[in-house]
Coordinates of C-alpha atoms in Angstrom, one line a residue:
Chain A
X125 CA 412.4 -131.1 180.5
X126 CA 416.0 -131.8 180.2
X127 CA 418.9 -129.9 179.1
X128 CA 420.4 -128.5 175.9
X129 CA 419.4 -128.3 172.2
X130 CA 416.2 -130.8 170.9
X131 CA 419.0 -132.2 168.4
X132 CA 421.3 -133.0 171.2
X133 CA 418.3 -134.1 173.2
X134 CA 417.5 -136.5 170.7
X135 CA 421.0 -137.8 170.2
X136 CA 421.8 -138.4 173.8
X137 CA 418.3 -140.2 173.9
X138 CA 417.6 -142.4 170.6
X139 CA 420.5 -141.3 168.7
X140 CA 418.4 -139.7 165.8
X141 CA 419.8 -136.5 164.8
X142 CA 419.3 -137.3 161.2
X143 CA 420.7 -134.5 159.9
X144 CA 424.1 -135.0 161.3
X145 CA 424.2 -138.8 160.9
X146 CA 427.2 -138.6 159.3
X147 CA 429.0 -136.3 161.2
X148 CA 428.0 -138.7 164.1
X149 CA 429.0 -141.9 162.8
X150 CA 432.7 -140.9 162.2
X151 CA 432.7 -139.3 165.8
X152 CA 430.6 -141.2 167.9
X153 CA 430.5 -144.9 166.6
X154 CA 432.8 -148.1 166.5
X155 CA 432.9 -150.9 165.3
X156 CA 433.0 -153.3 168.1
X157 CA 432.3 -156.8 166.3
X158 CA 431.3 -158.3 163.0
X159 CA 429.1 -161.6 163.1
X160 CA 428.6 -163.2 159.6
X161 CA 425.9 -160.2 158.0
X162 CA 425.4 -158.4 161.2
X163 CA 427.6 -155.4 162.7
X164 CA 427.7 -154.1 166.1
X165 CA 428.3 -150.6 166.7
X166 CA 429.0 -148.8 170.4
X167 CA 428.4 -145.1 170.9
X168 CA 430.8 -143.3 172.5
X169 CA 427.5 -141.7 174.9
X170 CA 426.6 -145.0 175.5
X171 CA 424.2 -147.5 173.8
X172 CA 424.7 -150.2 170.3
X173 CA 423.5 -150.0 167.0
X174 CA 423.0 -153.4 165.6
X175 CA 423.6 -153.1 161.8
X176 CA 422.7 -155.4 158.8
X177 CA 424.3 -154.9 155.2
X178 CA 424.7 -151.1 156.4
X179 CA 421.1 -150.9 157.7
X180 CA 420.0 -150.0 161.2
X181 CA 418.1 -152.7 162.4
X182 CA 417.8 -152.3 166.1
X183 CA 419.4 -150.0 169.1
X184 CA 420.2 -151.3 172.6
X185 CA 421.2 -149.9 175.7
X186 CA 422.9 -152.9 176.6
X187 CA 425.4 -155.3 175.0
X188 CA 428.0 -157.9 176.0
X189 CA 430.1 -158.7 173.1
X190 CA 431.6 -162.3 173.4
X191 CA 434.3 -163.9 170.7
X192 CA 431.4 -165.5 168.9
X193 CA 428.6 -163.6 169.5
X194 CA 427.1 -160.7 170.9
X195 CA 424.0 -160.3 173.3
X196 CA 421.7 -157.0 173.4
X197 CA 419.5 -157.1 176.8
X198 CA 416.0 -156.8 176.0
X199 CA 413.0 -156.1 178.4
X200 CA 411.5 -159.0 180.8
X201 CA 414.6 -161.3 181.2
X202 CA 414.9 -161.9 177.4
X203 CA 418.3 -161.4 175.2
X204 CA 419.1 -160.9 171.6
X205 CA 421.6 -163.1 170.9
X206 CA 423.9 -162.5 167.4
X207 CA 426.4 -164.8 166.1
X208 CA 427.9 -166.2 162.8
X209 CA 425.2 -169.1 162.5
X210 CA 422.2 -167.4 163.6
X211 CA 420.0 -164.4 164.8
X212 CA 417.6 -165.8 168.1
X213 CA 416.0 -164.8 171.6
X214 CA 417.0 -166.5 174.2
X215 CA 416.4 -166.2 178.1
X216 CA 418.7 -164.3 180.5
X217 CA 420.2 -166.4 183.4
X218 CA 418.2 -164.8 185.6
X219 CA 414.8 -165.8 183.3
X220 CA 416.0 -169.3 182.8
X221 CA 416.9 -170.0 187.0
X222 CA 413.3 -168.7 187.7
X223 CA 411.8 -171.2 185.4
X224 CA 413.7 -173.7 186.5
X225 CA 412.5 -172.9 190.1
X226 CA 408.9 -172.6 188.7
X227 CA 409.2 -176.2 186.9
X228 CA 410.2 -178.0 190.0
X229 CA 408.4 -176.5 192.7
X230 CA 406.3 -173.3 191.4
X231 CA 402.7 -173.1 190.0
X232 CA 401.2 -170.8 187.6
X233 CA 397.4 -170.9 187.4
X234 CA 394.0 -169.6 186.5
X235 CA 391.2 -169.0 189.2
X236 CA 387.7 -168.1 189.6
X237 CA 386.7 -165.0 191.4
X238 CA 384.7 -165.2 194.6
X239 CA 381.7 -164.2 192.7
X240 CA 382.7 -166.6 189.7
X241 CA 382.6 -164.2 187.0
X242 CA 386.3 -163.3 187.0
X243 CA 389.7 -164.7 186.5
X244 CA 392.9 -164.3 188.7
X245 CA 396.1 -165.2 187.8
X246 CA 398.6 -166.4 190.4
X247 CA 402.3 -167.8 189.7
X248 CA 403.4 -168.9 193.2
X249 CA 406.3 -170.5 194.8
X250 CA 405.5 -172.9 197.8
X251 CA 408.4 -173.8 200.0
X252 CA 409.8 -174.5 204.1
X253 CA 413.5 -173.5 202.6
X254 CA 413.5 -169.5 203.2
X255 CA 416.3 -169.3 200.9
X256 CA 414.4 -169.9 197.9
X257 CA 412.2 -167.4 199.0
X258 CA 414.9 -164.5 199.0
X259 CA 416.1 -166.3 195.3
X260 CA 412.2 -166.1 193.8
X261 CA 411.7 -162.5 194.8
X262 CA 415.7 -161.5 194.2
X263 CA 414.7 -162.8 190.3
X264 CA 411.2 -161.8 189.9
X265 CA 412.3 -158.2 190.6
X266 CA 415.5 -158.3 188.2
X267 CA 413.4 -159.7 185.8
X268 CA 409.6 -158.7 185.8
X269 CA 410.6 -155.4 188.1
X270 CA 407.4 -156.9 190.5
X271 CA 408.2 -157.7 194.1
X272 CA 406.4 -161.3 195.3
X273 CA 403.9 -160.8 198.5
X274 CA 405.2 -163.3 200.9
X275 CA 403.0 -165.1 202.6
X276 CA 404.5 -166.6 206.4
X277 CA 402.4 -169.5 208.1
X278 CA 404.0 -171.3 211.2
X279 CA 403.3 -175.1 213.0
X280 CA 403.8 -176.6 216.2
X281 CA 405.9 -179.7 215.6
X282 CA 407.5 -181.8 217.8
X283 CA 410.8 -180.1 216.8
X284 CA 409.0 -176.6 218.0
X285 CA 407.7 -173.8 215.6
X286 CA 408.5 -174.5 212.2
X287 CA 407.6 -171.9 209.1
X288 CA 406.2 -172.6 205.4
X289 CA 406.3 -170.0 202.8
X290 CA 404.1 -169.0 200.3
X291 CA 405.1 -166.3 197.8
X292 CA 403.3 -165.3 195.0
X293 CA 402.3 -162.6 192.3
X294 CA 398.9 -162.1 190.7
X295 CA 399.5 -161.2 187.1
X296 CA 397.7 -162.1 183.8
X297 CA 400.6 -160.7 181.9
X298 CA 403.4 -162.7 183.8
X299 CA 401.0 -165.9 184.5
X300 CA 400.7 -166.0 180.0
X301 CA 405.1 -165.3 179.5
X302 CA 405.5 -168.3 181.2
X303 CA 402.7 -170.3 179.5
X304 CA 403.3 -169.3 176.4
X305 CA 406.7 -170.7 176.8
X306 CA 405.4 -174.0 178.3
X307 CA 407.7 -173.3 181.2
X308 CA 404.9 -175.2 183.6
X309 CA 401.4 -176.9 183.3
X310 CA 398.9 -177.3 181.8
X311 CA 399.1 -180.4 184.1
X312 CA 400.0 -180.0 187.8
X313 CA 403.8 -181.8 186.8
X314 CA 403.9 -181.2 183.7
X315 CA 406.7 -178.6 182.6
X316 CA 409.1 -178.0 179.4
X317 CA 412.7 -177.0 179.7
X318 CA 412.8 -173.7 177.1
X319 CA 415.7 -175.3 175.4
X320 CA 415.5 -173.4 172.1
X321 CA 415.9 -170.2 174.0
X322 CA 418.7 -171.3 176.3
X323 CA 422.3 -170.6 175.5
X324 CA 424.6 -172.8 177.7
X325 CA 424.7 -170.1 180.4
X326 CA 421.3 -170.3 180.5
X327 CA 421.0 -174.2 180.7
X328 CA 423.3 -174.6 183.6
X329 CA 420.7 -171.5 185.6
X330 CA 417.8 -173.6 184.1
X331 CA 419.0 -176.4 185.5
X332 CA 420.1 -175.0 188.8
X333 CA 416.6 -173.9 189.7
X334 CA 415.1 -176.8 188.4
X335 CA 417.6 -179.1 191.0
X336 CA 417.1 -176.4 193.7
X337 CA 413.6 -177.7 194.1
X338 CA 413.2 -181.3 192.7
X339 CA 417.2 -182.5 193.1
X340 CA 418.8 -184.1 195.9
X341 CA 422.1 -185.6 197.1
X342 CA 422.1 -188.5 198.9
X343 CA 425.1 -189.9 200.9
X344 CA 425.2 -193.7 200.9
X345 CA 427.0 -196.2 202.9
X346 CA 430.8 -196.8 201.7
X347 CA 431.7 -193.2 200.6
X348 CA 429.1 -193.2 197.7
X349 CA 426.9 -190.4 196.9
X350 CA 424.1 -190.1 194.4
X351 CA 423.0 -187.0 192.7
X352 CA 419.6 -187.2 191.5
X353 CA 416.7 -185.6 189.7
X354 CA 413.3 -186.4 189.9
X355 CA 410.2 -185.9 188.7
X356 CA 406.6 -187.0 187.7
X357 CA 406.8 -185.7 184.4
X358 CA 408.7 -188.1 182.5
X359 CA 409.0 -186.1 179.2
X360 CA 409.8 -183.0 180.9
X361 CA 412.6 -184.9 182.7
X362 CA 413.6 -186.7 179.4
X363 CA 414.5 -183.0 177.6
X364 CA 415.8 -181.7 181.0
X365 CA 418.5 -184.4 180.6
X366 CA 418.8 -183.4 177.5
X367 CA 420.5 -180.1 178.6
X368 CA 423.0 -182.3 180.9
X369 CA 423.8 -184.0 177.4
X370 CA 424.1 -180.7 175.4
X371 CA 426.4 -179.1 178.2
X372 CA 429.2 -182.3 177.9
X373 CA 427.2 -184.5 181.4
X374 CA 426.6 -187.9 181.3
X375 CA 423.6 -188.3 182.9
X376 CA 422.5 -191.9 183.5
X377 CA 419.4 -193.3 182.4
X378 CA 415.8 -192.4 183.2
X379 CA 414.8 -194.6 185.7
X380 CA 411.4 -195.3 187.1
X381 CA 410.2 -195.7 190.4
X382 CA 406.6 -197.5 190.2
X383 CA 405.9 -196.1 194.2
X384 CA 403.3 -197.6 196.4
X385 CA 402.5 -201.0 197.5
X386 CA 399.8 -199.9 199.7
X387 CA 396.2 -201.6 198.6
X388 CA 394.6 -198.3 196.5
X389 CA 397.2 -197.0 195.8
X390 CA 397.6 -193.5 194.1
X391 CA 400.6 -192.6 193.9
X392 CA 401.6 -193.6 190.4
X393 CA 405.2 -193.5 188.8
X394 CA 408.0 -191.6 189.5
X395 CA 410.9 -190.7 187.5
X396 CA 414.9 -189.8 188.2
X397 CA 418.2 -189.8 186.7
X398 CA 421.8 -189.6 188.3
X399 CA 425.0 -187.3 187.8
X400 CA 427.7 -190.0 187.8
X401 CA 430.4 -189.4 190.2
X402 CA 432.8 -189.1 187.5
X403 CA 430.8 -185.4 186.7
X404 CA 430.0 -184.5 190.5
X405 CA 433.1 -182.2 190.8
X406 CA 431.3 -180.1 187.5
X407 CA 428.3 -180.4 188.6
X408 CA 429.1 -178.4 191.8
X409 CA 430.9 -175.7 189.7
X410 CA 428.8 -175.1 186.8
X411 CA 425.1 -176.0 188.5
X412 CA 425.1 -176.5 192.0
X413 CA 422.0 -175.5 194.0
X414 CA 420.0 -172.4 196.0
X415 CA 419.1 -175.3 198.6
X416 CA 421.3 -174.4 201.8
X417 CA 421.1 -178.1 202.7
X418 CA 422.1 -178.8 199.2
X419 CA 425.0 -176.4 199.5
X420 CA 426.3 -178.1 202.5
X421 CA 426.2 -181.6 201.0
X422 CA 428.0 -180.8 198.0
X423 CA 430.6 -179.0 199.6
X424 CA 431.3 -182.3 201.4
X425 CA 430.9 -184.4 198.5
X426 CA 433.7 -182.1 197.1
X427 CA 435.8 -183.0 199.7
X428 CA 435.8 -185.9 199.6
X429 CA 436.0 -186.4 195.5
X430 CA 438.9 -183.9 195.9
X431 CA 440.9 -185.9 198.7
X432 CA 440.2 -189.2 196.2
X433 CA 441.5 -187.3 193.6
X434 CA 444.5 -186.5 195.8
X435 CA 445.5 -189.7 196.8
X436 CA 445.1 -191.5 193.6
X437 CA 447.3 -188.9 192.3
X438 CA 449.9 -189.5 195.2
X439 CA 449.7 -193.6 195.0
Chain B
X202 CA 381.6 -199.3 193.6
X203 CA 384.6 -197.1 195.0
X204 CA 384.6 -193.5 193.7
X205 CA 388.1 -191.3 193.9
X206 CA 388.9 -187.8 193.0
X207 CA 392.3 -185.9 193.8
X208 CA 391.4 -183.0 196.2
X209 CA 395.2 -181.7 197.0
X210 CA 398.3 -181.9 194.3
X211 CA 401.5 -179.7 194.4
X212 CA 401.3 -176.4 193.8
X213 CA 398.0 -175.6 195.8
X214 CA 397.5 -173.8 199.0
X215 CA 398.6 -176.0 202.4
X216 CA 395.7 -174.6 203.7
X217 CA 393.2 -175.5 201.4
X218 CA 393.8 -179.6 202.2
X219 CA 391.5 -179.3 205.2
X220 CA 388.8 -177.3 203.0
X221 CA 389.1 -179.6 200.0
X222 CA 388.7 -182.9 201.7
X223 CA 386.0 -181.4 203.6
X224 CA 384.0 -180.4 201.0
X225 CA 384.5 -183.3 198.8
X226 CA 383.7 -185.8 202.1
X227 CA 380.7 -183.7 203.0
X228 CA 379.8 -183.8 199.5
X229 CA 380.3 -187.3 198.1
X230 CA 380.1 -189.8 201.6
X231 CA 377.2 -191.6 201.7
X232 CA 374.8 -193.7 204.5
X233 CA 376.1 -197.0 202.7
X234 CA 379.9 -195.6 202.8
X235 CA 381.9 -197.4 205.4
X236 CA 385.1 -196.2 205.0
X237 CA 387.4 -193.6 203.3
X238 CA 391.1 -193.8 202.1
X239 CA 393.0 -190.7 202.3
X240 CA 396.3 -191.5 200.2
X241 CA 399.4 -189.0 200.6
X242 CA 401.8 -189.4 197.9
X243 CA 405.2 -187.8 198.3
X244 CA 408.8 -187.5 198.7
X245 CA 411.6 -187.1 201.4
X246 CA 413.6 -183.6 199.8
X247 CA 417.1 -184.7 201.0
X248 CA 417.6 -188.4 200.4
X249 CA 414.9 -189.0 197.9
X250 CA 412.8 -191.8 200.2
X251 CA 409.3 -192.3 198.7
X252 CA 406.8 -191.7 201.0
X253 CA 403.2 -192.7 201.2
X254 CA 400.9 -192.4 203.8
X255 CA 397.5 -194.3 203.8
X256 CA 394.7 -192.9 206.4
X257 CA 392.2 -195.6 206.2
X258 CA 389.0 -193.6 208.0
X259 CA 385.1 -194.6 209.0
X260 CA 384.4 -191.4 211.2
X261 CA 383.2 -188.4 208.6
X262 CA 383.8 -186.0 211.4
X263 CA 387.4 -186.9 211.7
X264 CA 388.9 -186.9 208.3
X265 CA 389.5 -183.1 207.4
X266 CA 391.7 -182.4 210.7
X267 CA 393.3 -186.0 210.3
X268 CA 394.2 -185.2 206.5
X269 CA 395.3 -181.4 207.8
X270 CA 397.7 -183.1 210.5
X271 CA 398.8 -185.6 208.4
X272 CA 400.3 -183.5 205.8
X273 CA 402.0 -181.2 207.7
X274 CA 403.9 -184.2 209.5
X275 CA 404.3 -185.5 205.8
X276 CA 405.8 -181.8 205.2
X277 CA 407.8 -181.2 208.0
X278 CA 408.8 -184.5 210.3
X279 CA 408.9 -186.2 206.8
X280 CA 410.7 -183.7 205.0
X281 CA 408.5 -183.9 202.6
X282 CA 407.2 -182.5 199.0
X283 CA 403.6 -184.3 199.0
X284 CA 402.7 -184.8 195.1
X285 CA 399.0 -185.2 195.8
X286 CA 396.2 -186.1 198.2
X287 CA 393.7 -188.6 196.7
X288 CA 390.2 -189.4 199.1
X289 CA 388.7 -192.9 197.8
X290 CA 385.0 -193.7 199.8
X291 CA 384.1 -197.4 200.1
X292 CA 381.3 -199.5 200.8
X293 CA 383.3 -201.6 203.1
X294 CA 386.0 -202.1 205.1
X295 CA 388.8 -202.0 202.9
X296 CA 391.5 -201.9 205.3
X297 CA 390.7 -205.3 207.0
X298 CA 391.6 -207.1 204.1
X299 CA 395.4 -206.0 204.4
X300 CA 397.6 -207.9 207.4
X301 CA 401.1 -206.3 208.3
X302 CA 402.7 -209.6 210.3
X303 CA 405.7 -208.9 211.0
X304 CA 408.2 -207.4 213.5
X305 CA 411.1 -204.9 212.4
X306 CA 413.8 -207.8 213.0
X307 CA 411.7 -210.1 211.0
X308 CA 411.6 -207.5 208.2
X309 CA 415.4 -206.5 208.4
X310 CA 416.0 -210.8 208.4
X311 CA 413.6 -211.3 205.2
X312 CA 415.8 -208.5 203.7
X313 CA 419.2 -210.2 204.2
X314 CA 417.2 -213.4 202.7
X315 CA 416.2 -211.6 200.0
X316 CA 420.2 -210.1 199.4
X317 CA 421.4 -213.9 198.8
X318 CA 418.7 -214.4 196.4
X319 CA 419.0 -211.7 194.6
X320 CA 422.4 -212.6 194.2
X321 CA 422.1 -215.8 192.9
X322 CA 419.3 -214.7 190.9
X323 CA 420.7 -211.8 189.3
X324 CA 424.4 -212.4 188.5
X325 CA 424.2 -214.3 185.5
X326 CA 421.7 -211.5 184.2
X327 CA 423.1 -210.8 180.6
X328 CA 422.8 -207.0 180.9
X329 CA 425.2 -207.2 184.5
X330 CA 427.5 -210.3 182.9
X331 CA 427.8 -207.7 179.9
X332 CA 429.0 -205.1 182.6
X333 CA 430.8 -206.9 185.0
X334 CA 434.0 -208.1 183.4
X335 CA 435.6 -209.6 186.4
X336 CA 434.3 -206.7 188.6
X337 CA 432.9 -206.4 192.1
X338 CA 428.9 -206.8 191.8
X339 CA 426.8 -204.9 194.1
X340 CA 423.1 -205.0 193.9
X341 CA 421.2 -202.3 195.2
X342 CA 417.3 -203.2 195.6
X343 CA 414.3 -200.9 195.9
X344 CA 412.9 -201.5 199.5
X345 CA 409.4 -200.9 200.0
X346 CA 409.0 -201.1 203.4
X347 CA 405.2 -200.8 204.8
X348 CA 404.2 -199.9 208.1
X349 CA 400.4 -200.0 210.2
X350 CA 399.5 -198.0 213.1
X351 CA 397.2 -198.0 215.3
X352 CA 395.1 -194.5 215.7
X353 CA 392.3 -193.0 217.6
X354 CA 391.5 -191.1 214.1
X355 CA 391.6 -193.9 212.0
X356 CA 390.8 -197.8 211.5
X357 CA 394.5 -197.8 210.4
X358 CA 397.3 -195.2 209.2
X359 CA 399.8 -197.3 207.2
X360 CA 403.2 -195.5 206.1
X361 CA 405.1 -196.7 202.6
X362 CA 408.6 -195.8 203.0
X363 CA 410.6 -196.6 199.3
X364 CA 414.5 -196.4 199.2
X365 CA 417.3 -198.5 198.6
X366 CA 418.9 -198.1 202.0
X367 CA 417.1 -199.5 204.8
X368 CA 419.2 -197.2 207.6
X369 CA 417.7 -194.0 205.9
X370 CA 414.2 -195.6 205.8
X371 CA 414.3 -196.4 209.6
X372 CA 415.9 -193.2 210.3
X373 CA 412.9 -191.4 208.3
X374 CA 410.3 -193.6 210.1
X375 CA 411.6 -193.0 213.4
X376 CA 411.3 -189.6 213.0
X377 CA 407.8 -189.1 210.9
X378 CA 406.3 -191.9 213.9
X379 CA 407.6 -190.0 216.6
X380 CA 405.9 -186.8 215.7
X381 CA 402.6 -188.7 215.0
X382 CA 402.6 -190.4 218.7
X383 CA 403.5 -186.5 219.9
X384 CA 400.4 -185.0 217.9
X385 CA 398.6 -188.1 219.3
X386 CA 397.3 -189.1 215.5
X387 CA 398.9 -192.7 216.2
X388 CA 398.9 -194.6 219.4
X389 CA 401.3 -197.4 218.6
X390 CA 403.3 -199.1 215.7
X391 CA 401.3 -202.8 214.8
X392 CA 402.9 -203.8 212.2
X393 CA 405.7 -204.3 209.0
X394 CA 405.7 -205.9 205.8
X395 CA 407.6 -205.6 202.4
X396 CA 405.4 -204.5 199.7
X397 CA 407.7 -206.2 197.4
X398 CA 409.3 -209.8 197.0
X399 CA 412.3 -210.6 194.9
X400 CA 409.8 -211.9 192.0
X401 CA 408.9 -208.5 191.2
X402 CA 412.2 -206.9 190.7
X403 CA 413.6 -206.7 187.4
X404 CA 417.1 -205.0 186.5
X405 CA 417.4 -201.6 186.4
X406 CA 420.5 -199.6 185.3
X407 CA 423.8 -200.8 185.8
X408 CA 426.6 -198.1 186.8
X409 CA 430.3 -198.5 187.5
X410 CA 431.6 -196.8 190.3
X411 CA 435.1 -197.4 190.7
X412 CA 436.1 -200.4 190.7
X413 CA 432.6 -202.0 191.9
X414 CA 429.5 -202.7 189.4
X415 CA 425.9 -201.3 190.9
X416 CA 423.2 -203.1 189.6
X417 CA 419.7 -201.1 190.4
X418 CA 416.9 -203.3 190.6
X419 CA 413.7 -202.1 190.7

């Protein structure tokens, strides 16, 4: 299989012909960036060599080397991030967005078989918007390389045909990655942003999957508009603001919403917080939404802060 | 004694809510049970609204394809994400202890009440006096606006609709009531009342916003 020499063969693949090392070090490695103990090398074929006091301690396919740090793509949506301070995991973009979405409005759990002697695994997105269909699949595949089955059920409403989706994938293996993060459950609310594996790119695609399904915007009388979060999980909700707070937002306070007056009642608290108008115009650049409907309102409240902006400026 | 169990939440099949209350009616309802409550909890997606639907039901035969319809006018006239679907089975009739007197206009008119007193109430509040500094005061309120209807399927359906703008509440009403009449699970609207009276709100945040003060009260 392949083409040329073993040695070559090996070079080209893993970078281990040992008994030329040297020779290829002078001729086939840079140094590309020094951060604190660690170096990062790039091969002129391709590929790093991450390096600590002059040792080999990992090879990567994939790097992107930033002023402060550099970040080596590892397998399942996770990144090795090296900087001055520190050596850590944390979770691609694409990884954090799809917890986000599975936080808000996605469900990973355990079921009996038919017979009752097995277990299933399902981690499943339920939703009418079709867009966040196309974004669960879209990062499920860049990150677990698994497509979703998508399930299609329609109703007769008065409004005519209208469609809910169901899509899902039955996996042990990706059902326990997100557990074992606490990305959702154990409880059906319950959920835990991953913030100790979230760089700031990460926390605005957290956050923009978690809004995508349990955000809104709301568009009051007298110009106002709200942007809100909710959810049942207060705790959850009380860390998720804490990523606002790390990435320079001033979200308001938790509020909560005691729900039903109705005699029996079930329908227990319910918890939110607002982006103050003075952030909104961030907000839509940095987080903004998968929603379509979501899309279209903030593209109005832009307008509108922008035109405000505008003529404060002029008078 | 009143027994309860959640047979729907988030995150489970729409198409197990029929199977779920089914089973648990078939299995729990009893010759001395007189009535059921099916309670939808939930929320409008786009304008946040709170909304709760109460099915208050005394024909076993009815309740699975009442719950089914329900929650798919919850889910698409309503717009909305339903948290959970609790069945509670009484020994009586719960629902006739419950009266919603009045007329829309008589609701909208004990609202604009309410707005003066709150007014007067709340203004010399020490955590909005702290705040307001010689700006405009603006207090938003939580409305909890309840509504009874009359069905074939049910001794009542009530609908909880909780915002702090009253247009948006109509406008969802409208809308979630029309396509229950259509589906013919409602015949007619009976009733309003407020679930809540100025007694029972308290001060919530306070935001500035421009040059006004917004006092939540909740």
């Amino acid at each position: 299989m392949g083409s040329g020499s073993r040695i070559k063969q090996y070079e080209r693949r893993f970078f281990e012909g040992e008994q030329k090392r040297g020779e290829r070090e002078e001729k086939a490695f840079h140094t590309v960036g020094i951060f604190g103990e660690h170096e990062v090398r790039e091969s002129k074929g391709g590929g790093y060599e991450l390096l600590k006091s002059g040792e080999v301690v990992g090879i990567f396919p994939e790097a992107r080397i930033e002023e402060s740090r550099v970040i080596f793509k590892l397998s399942h949506g996770m990144n090795l991030e090296v900087s001055e301070e520190r050596v850590r995991e944390t979770f691609s973009p694409e990884r954090a967005e799809l917890c986000g979405l599975m936080a808000s409005d996605g469900c990973v759990c355990k079921y009996q078989g038919k017979e009752g002697k097995s277990f299933g695994y399902e981690v499943s997105l339920t939703t009418v918007d079709y867009e966040l269909v196309g974004i669960f699949k879209e990062l499920f595949g860049d990150i677990y390389s698994m497509m979703p089955h998508e399930h299609l059920k329609q109703h007769k409403t008065k409004e005519g045909e209208k469609e809910h989706y169901y899509v899902a994938i039955y996996s042990k293996q990706v059902a326990y990655d997100l557990w074992n993060f606490g990305i959702k459950g154990p409880g059906p609310y319950e959920f835990h942003p991953p913030t100790k594996y979230l760089d700031d790119e990460g926390k605005r695609a957290y956050l923009r999957g978690f809004f995508s399904g349990d955000g809104n915007i709301s568009m009051t009388k007298g110009g106002r508009h709200n942007i809100r979060i909710y959810s049942k999980c207060k705790e959850g909700l009380s860390e998720l603001r804490e990523l606002f707070i790390d990435l320079g937002f001033h979200p308001g306070e938790i509020k909560m919403r005691d729900r039903g007056t109705v005699p029996g009642r079930y329908s227990g608290p319910e918890y939110s917080f607002t982006i103050p108008e003075e952030d909104h115009l961030r907000f839509i650049e940095e987080i903004g939404s998968e929603r379509e409907e979501h899309k279209r309102r903030l593209q109005l409240i832009k307008a509108i802060d922008e035109e405000k902006k505008r003529r404060k400026e002029e008078g | 004694m009143a027994r309860n169990a959640t047979v729907w939440v988030w995150g489970d099949r729409f198409e197990d809510v029929r199977t779920n209350c089914e089973k648990y009616i078939s299995k729990k309802w009893r010759e001395t049970t007189k009535e059921c409550l099916v309670y939808f909890s939930g929320r409008e997606r786009d304008d946040g609204i709170g909304l709760d639907i109460a099915a208050y039901v005394s024909d076993k035969g009815k309740v699975g394809e009442l719950t089914e319809s329900l929650f798919y006018s919850m889910v698409f006239a309503g717009n909305a994400k339903v948290y959970s679907i609790v069945i509670q089975l009484f020994e009586d009739i719960f629902s006739s202890k419950e009266a919603y007197p009045d007329s829309l206009e008589e609701v909208e008119k004990k609202l604009r009440e309410q707005e003066e007193i709150i007014a007067k109430k709340f203004i010399n509040d020490p955590k909005v006096k702290e705040v307001a500094q010689g700006r405009k005061v603006n207090f938003i309120q939580q409305i909890n606006l309840l509504c009874e209807m009359e069905s074939e399927y049910a001794n009542k359906i009530v609908v909880e609709l909780i915002h702090e703008d009253f247009e948006k509440i109509k406008d969802l009403l409208n809308n979630l009531c029309e396509e229950l009449i259509e589906k013919g699970l409602v015949k007619r609207i009976t009733g309003y009342k407020l679930g809540r009276s100025v007694d029972e709100l308290e001060v919530g945040e306070v935001d500035i916003w421009g040059d006004e003060v917004l006092v939540w009260l909740v």
